[in-house]
PDB file of C-alpha atoms in Angstrom:
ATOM      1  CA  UNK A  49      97.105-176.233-121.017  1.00 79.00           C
ATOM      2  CA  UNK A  50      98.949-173.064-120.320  1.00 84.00           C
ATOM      3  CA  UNK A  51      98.294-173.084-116.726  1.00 86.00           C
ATOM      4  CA  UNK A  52      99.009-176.583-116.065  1.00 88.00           C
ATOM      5  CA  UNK A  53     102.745-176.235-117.773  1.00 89.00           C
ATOM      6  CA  UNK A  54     103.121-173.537-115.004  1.00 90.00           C
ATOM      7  CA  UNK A  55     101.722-174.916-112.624  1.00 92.00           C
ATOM      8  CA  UNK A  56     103.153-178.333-112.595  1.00 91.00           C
ATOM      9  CA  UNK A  57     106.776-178.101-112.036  1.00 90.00           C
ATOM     10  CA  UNK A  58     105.831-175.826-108.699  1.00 90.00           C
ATOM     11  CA  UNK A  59     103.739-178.233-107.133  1.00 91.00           C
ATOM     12  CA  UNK A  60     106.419-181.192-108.065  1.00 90.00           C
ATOM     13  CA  UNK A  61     108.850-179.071-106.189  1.00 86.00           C
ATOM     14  CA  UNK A  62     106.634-178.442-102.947  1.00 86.00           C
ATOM     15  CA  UNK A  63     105.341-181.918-102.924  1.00 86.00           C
ATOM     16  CA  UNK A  64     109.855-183.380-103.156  1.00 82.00           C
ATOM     17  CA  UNK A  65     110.829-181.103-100.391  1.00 78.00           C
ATOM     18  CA  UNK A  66     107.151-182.717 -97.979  1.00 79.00           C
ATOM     19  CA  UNK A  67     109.977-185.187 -98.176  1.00 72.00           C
ATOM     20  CA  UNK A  68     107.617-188.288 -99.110  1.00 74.00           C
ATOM     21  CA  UNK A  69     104.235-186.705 -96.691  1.00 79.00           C
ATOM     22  CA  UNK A  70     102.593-186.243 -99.369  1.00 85.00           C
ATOM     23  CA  UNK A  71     101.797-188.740-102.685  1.00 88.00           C
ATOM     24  CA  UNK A  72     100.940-186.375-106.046  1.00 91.00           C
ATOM     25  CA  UNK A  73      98.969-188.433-108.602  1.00 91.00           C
ATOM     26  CA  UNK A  74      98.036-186.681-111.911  1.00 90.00           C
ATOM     27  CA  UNK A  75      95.303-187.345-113.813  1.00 89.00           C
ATOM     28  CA  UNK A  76      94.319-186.378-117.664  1.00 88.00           C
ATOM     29  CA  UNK A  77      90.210-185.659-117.012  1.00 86.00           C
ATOM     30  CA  UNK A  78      90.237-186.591-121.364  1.00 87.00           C
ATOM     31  CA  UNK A  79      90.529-189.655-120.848  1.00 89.00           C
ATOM     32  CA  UNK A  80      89.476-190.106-117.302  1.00 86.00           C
ATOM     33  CA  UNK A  81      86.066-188.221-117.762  1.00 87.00           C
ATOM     34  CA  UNK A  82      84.627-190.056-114.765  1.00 90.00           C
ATOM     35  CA  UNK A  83      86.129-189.073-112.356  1.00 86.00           C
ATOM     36  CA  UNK A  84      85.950-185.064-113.392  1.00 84.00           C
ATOM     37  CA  UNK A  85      82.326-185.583-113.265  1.00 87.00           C
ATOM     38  CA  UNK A  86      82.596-187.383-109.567  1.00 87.00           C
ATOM     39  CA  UNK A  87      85.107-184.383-108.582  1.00 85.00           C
ATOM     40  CA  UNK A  88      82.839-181.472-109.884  1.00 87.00           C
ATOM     41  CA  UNK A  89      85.878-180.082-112.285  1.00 88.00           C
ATOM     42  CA  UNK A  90      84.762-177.557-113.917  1.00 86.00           C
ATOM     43  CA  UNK A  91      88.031-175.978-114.890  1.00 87.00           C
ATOM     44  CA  UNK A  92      91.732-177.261-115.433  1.00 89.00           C
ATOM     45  CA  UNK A  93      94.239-177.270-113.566  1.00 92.00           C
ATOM     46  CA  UNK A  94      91.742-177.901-110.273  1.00 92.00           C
ATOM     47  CA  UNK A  95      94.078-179.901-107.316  1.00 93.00           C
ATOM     48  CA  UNK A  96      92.240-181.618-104.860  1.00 92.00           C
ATOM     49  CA  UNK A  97      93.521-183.308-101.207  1.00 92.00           C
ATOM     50  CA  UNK A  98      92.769-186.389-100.117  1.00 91.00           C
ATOM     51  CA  UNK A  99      92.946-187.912 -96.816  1.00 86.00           C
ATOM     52  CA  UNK A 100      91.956-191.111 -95.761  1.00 83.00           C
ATOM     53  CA  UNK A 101      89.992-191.499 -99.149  1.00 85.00           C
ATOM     54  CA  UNK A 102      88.210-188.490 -98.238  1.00 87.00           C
ATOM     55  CA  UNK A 103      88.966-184.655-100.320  1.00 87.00           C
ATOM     56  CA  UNK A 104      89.613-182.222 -97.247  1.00 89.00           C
ATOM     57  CA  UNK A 105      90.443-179.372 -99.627  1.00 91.00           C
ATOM     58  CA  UNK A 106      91.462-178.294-102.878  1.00 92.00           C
ATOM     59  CA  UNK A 107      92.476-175.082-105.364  1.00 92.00           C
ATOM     60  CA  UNK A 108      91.779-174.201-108.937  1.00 90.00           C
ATOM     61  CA  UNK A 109      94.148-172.512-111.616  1.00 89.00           C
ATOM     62  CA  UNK A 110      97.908-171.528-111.083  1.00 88.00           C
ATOM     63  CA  UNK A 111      98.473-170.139-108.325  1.00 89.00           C
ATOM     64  CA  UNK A 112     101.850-168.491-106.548  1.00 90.00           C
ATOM     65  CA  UNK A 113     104.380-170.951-104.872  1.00 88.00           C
ATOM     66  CA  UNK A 114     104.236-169.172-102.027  1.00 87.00           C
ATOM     67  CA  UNK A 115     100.078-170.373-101.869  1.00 91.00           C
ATOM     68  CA  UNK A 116     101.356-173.573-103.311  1.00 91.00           C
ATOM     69  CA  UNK A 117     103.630-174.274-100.145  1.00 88.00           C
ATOM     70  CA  UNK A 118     100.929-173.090 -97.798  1.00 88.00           C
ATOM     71  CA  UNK A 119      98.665-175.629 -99.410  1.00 90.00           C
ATOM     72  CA  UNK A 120     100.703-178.427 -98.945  1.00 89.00           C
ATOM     73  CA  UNK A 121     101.834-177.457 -95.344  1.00 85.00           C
ATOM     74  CA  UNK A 122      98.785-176.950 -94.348  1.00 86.00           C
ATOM     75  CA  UNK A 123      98.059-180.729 -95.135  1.00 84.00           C
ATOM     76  CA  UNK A 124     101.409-182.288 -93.276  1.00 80.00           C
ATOM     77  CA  UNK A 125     101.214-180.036 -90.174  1.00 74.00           C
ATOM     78  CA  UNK A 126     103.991-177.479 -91.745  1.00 59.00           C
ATOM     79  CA  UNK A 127     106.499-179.416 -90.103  1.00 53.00           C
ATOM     80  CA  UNK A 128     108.244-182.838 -90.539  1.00 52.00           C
ATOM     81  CA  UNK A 129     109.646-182.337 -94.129  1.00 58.00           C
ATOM     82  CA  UNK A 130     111.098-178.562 -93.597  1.00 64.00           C
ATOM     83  CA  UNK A 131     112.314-179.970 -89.949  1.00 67.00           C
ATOM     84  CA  UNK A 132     113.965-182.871 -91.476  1.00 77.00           C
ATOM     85  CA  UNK A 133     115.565-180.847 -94.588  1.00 84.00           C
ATOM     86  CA  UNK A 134     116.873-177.986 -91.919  1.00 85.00           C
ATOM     87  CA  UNK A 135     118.091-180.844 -89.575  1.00 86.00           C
ATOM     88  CA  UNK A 136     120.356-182.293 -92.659  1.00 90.00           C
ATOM     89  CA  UNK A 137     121.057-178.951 -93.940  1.00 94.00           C
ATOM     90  CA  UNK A 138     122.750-178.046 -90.220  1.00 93.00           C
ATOM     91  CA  UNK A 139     124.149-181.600 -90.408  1.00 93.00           C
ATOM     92  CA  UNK A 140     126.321-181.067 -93.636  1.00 94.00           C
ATOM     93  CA  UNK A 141     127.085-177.626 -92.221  1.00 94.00           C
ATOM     94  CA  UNK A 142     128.862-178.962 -89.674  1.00 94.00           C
ATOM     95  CA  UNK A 143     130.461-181.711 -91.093  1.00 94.00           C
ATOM     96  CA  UNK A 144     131.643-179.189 -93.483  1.00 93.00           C
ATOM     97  CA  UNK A 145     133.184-177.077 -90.471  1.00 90.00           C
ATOM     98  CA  UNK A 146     135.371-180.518 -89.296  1.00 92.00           C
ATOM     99  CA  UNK A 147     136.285-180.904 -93.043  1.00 91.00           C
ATOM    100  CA  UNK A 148     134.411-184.204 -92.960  1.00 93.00           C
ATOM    101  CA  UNK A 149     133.815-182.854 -96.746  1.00 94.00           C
ATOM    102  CA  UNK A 150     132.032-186.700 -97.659  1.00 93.00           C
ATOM    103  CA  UNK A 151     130.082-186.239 -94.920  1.00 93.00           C
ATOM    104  CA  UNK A 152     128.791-183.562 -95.828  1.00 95.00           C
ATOM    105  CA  UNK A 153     128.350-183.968 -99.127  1.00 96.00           C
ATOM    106  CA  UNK A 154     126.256-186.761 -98.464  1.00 94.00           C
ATOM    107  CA  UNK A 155     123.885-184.613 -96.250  1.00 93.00           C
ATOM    108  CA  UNK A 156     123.569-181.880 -98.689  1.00 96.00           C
ATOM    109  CA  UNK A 157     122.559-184.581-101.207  1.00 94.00           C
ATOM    110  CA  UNK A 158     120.401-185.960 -99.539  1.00 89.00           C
ATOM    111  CA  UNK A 159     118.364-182.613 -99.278  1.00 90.00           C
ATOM    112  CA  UNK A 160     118.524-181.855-103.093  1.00 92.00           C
ATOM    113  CA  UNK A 161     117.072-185.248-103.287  1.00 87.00           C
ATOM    114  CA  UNK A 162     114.165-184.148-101.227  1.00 81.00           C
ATOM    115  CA  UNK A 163     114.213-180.676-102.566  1.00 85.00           C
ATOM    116  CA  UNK A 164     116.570-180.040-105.459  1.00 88.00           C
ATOM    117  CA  UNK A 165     116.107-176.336-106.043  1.00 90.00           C
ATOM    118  CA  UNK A 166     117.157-175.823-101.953  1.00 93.00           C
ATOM    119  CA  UNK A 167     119.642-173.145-102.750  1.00 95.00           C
ATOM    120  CA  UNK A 168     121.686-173.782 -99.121  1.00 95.00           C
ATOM    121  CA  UNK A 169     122.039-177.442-100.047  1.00 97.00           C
ATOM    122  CA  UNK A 170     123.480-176.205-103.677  1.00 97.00           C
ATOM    123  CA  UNK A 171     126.208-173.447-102.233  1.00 98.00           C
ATOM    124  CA  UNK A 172     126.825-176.368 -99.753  1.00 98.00           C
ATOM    125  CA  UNK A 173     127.414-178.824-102.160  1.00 98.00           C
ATOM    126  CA  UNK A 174     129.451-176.030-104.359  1.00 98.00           C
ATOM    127  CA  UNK A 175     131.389-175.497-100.976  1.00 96.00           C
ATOM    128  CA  UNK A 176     132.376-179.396-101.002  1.00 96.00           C
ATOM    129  CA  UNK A 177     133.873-178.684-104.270  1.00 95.00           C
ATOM    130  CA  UNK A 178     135.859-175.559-103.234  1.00 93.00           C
ATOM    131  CA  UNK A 179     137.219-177.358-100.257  1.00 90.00           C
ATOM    132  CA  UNK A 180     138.196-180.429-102.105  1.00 90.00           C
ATOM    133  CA  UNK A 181     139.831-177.779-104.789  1.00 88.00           C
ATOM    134  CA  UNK A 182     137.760-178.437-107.815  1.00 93.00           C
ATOM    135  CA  UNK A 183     136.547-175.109-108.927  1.00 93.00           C
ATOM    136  CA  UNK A 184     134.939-176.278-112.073  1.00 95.00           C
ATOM    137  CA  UNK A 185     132.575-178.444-110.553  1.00 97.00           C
ATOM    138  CA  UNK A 186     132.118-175.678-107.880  1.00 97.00           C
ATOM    139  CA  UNK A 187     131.064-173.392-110.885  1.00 97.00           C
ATOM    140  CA  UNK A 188     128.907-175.887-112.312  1.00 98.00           C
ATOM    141  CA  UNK A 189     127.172-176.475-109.282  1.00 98.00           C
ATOM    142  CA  UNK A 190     126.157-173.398-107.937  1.00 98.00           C
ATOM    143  CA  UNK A 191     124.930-172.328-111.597  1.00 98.00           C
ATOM    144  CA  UNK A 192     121.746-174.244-110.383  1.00 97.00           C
ATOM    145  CA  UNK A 193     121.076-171.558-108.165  1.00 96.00           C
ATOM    146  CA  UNK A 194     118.814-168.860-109.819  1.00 94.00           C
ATOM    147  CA  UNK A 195     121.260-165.846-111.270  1.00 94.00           C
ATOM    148  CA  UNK A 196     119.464-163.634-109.037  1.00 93.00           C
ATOM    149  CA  UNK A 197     119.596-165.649-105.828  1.00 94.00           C
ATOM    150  CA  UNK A 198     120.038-163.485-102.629  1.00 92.00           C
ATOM    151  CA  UNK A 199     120.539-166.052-100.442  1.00 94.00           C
ATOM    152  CA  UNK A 200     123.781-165.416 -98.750  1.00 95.00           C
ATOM    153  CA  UNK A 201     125.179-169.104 -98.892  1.00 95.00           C
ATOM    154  CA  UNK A 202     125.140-168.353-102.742  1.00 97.00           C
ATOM    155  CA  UNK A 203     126.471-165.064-102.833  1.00 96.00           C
ATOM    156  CA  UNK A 204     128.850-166.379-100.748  1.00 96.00           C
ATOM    157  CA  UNK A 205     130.621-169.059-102.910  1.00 97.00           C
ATOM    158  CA  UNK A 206     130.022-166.854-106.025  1.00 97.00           C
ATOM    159  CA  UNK A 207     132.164-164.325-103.861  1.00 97.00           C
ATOM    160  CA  UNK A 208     134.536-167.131-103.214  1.00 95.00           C
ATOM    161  CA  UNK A 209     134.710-168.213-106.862  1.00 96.00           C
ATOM    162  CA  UNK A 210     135.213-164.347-108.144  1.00 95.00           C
ATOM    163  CA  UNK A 211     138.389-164.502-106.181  1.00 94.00           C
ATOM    164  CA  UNK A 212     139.149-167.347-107.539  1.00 91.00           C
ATOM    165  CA  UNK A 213     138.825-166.153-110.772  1.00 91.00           C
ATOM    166  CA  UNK A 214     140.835-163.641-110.235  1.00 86.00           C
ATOM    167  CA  UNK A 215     143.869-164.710-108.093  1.00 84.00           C
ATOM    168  CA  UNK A 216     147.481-164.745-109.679  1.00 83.00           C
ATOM    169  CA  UNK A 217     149.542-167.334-111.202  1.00 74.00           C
ATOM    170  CA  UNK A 218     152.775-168.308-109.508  1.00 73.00           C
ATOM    171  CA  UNK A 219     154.072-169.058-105.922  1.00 80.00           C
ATOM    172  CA  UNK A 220     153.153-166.532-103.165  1.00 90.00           C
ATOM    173  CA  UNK A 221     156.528-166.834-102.041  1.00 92.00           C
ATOM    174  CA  UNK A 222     157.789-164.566-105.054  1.00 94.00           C
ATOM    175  CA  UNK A 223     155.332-162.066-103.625  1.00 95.00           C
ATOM    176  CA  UNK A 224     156.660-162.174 -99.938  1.00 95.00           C
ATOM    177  CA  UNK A 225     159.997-162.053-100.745  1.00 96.00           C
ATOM    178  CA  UNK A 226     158.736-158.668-102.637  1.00 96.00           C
ATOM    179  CA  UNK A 227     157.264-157.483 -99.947  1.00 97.00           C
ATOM    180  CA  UNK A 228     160.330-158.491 -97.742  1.00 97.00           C
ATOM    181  CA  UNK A 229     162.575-156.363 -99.785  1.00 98.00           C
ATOM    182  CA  UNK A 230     159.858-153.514-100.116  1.00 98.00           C
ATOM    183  CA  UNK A 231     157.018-153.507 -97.719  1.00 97.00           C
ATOM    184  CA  UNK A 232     155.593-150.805 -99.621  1.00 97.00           C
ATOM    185  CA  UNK A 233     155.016-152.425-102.886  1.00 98.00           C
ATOM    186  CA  UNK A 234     151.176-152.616-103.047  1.00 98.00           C
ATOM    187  CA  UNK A 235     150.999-154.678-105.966  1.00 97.00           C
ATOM    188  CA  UNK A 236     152.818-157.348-104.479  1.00 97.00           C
ATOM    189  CA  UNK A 237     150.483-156.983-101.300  1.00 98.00           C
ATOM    190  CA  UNK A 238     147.606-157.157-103.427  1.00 97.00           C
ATOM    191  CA  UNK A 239     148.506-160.175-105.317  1.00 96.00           C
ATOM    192  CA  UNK A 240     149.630-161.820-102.612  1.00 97.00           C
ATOM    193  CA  UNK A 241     146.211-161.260-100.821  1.00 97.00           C
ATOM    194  CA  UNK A 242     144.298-161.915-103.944  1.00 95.00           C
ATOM    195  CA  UNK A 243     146.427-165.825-103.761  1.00 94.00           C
ATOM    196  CA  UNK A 244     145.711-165.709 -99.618  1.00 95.00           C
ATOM    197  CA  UNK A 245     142.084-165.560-100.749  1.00 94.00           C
ATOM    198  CA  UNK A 246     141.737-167.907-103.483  1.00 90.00           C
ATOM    199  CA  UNK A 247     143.288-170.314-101.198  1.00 87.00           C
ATOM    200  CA  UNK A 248     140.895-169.888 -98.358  1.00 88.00           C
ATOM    201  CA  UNK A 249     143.272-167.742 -96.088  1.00 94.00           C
ATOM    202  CA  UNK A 250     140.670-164.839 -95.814  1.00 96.00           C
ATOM    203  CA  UNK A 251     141.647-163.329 -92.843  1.00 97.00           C
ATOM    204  CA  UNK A 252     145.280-163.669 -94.029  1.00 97.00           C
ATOM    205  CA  UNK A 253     143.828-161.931 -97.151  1.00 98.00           C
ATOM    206  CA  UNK A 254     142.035-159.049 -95.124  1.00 98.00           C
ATOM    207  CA  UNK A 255     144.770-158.420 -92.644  1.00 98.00           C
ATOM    208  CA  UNK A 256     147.131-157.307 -96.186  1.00 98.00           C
ATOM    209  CA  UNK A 257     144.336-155.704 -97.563  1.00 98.00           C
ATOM    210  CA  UNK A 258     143.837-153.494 -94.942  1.00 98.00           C
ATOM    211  CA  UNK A 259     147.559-153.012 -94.954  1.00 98.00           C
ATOM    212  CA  UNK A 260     147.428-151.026 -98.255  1.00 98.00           C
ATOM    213  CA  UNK A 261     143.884-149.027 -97.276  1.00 98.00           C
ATOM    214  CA  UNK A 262     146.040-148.048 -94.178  1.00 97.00           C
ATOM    215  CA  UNK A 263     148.886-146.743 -96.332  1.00 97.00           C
ATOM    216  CA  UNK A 264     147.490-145.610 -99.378  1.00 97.00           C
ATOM    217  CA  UNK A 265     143.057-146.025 -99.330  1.00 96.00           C
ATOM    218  CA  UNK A 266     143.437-144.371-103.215  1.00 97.00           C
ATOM    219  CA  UNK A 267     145.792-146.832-104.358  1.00 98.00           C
ATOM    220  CA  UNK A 268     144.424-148.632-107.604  1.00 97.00           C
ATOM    221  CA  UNK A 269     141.517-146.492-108.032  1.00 97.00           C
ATOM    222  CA  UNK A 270     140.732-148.320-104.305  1.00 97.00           C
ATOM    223  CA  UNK A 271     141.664-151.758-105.477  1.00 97.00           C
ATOM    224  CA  UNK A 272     141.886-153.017-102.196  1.00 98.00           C
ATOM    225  CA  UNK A 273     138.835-151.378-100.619  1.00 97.00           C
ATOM    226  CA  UNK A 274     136.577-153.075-103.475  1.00 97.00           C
ATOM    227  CA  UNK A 275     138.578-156.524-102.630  1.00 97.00           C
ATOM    228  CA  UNK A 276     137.932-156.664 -99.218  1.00 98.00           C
ATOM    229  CA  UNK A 277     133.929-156.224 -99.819  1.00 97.00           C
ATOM    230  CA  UNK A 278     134.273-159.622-102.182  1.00 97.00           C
ATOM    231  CA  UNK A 279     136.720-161.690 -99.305  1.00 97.00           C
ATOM    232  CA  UNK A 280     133.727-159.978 -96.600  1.00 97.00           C
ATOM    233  CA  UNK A 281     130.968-161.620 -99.226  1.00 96.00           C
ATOM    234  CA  UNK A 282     132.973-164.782 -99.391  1.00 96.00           C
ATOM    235  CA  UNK A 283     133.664-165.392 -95.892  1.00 95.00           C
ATOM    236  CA  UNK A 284     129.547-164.802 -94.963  1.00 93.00           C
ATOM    237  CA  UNK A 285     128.106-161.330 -93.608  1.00 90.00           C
ATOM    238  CA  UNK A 286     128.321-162.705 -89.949  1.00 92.00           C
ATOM    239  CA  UNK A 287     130.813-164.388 -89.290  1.00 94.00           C
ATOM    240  CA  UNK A 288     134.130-162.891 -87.635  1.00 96.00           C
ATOM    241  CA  UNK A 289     136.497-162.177 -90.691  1.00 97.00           C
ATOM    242  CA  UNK A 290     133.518-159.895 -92.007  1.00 97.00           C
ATOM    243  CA  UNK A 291     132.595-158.438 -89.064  1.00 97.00           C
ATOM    244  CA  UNK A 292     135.954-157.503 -87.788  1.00 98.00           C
ATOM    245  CA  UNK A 293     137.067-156.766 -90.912  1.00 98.00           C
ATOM    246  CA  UNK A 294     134.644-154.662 -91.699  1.00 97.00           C
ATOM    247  CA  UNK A 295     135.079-152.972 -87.971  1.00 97.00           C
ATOM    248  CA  UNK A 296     139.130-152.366 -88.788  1.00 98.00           C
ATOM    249  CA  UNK A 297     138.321-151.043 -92.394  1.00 98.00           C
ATOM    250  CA  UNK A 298     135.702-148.566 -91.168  1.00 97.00           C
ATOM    251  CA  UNK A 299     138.329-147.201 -87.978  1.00 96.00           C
ATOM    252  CA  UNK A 300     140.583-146.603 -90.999  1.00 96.00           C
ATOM    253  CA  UNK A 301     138.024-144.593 -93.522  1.00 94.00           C
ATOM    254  CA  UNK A 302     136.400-142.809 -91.144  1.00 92.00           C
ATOM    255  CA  UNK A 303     139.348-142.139 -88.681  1.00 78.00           C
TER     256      UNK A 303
END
């Protein structure tokens, strides 16, 4: 039925990331008529809870994920799965930050495992891949996050792969000997920030940017103002190469 198509891949997802608290058994009432007549069904889909043998509560139709969740965390105390997936998730986050990168790619699978639309565990995984320089798998992997994700883990590697993207070819020591010769040759700066960034030298990357805004904010139809909003995206709204950054390039706009 219509509503059990919808319904079905929802409820798989809320009862992987319970993180094994919960058992989901499925039943087709055709050819199981019994036990729709012991259960009262009157309508499909109609979920029912059991503990200890016992039905302690139950739902009819498709309804939201949000109610979905509720439902099931209602039954395991709200608790012990979403602990256990945040407790891994801060695990390969800081494995990540002491470049144990197999580290914490093992903790970030282990969460997609338990919950594989988690979009933290994706961009963390897609961050493994950055670090370790494969940007193709990077892509790949954070193209399981919805297109429309807001989460800002995902916004942030898409930032970091936009830069990517878009850094030049060649060796960035062309560009500084450029710059050594003529310190006002934006293009060169820009480049040379654009490689900074695709590298993962964003403050490097900021500190040039900010070097043109403070010379010329028009230059490139404000080339480098629109840059440093993608290396702020990439590096994460709080940490201190946005924030500062963002500080330094305001003092210089509104000045």
């Amino acid at each position: 039925c219509g509503p059990c198509r919808t319904l079905t891949p929802m409820i798989e997802k809320a009862v992987r990331a319970a993180g094994g608290a919960v058992k989901l058994v499925k039943i087709d009432v055709d050819k199981n008529p019994a036990y729709a007549g012991q259960l009262r069904v009157q309508s499909i889909p109609t979920v029912y809870a059991f503990v200890n043998g016992q039905p302690v509560d139950g739902f009819q139709g498709a309804i939201p994920e949000s109610q979905i969740k509720a439902f099931i965390d209602k039954l395991t105390g709200g608790t012990s799965a979403n602990s256990d997936i945040e407790q891994i998730l801060s695990l390969g986050e800081e494995s990540l930050s002491l470049n144990d990168f197999g580290g914490a790619a093992q903790a970030f699978d282990q969460v997609l495992t338990l919950d594989p639309g988690n979009e933290k565990a994706i961009a963390g995984m897609a961050r493994v891949y950055l670090a370790d320089g494969d940007v193709d798998q990077a892509r790949q992997t954070i193209a399981m996050a919805p297109q429309d994700s807001r989460d800002p883990a995902v916004q942030s590697v898409r930032a970091h792969l936009s830069l990517a993207s878009t850094a030049p070819s060649g060796e960035s020591a062309g560009l500084e000997a450029r710059l050594a010769a003529d310190p006002n040759d934006h293009q060169a700066r820009f480049d040379l920030a654009q490689a900074q960034a695709a590298s993962g030298d964003l403050q490097a990357a900021v500190d040039n940017l900010l070097k043109i805004v403070a010379a010329d904010r028009e230059w490139n139809e404000q080339a480098a103002r629109k840059q440093l909003l993608t290396v702020f995206e990439a590096a994460g709204a709080t940490s201190e190469v946005a924030r500062d950054g963002r500080r330094r390039l305001s003092s210089l706009l509104f000045a």
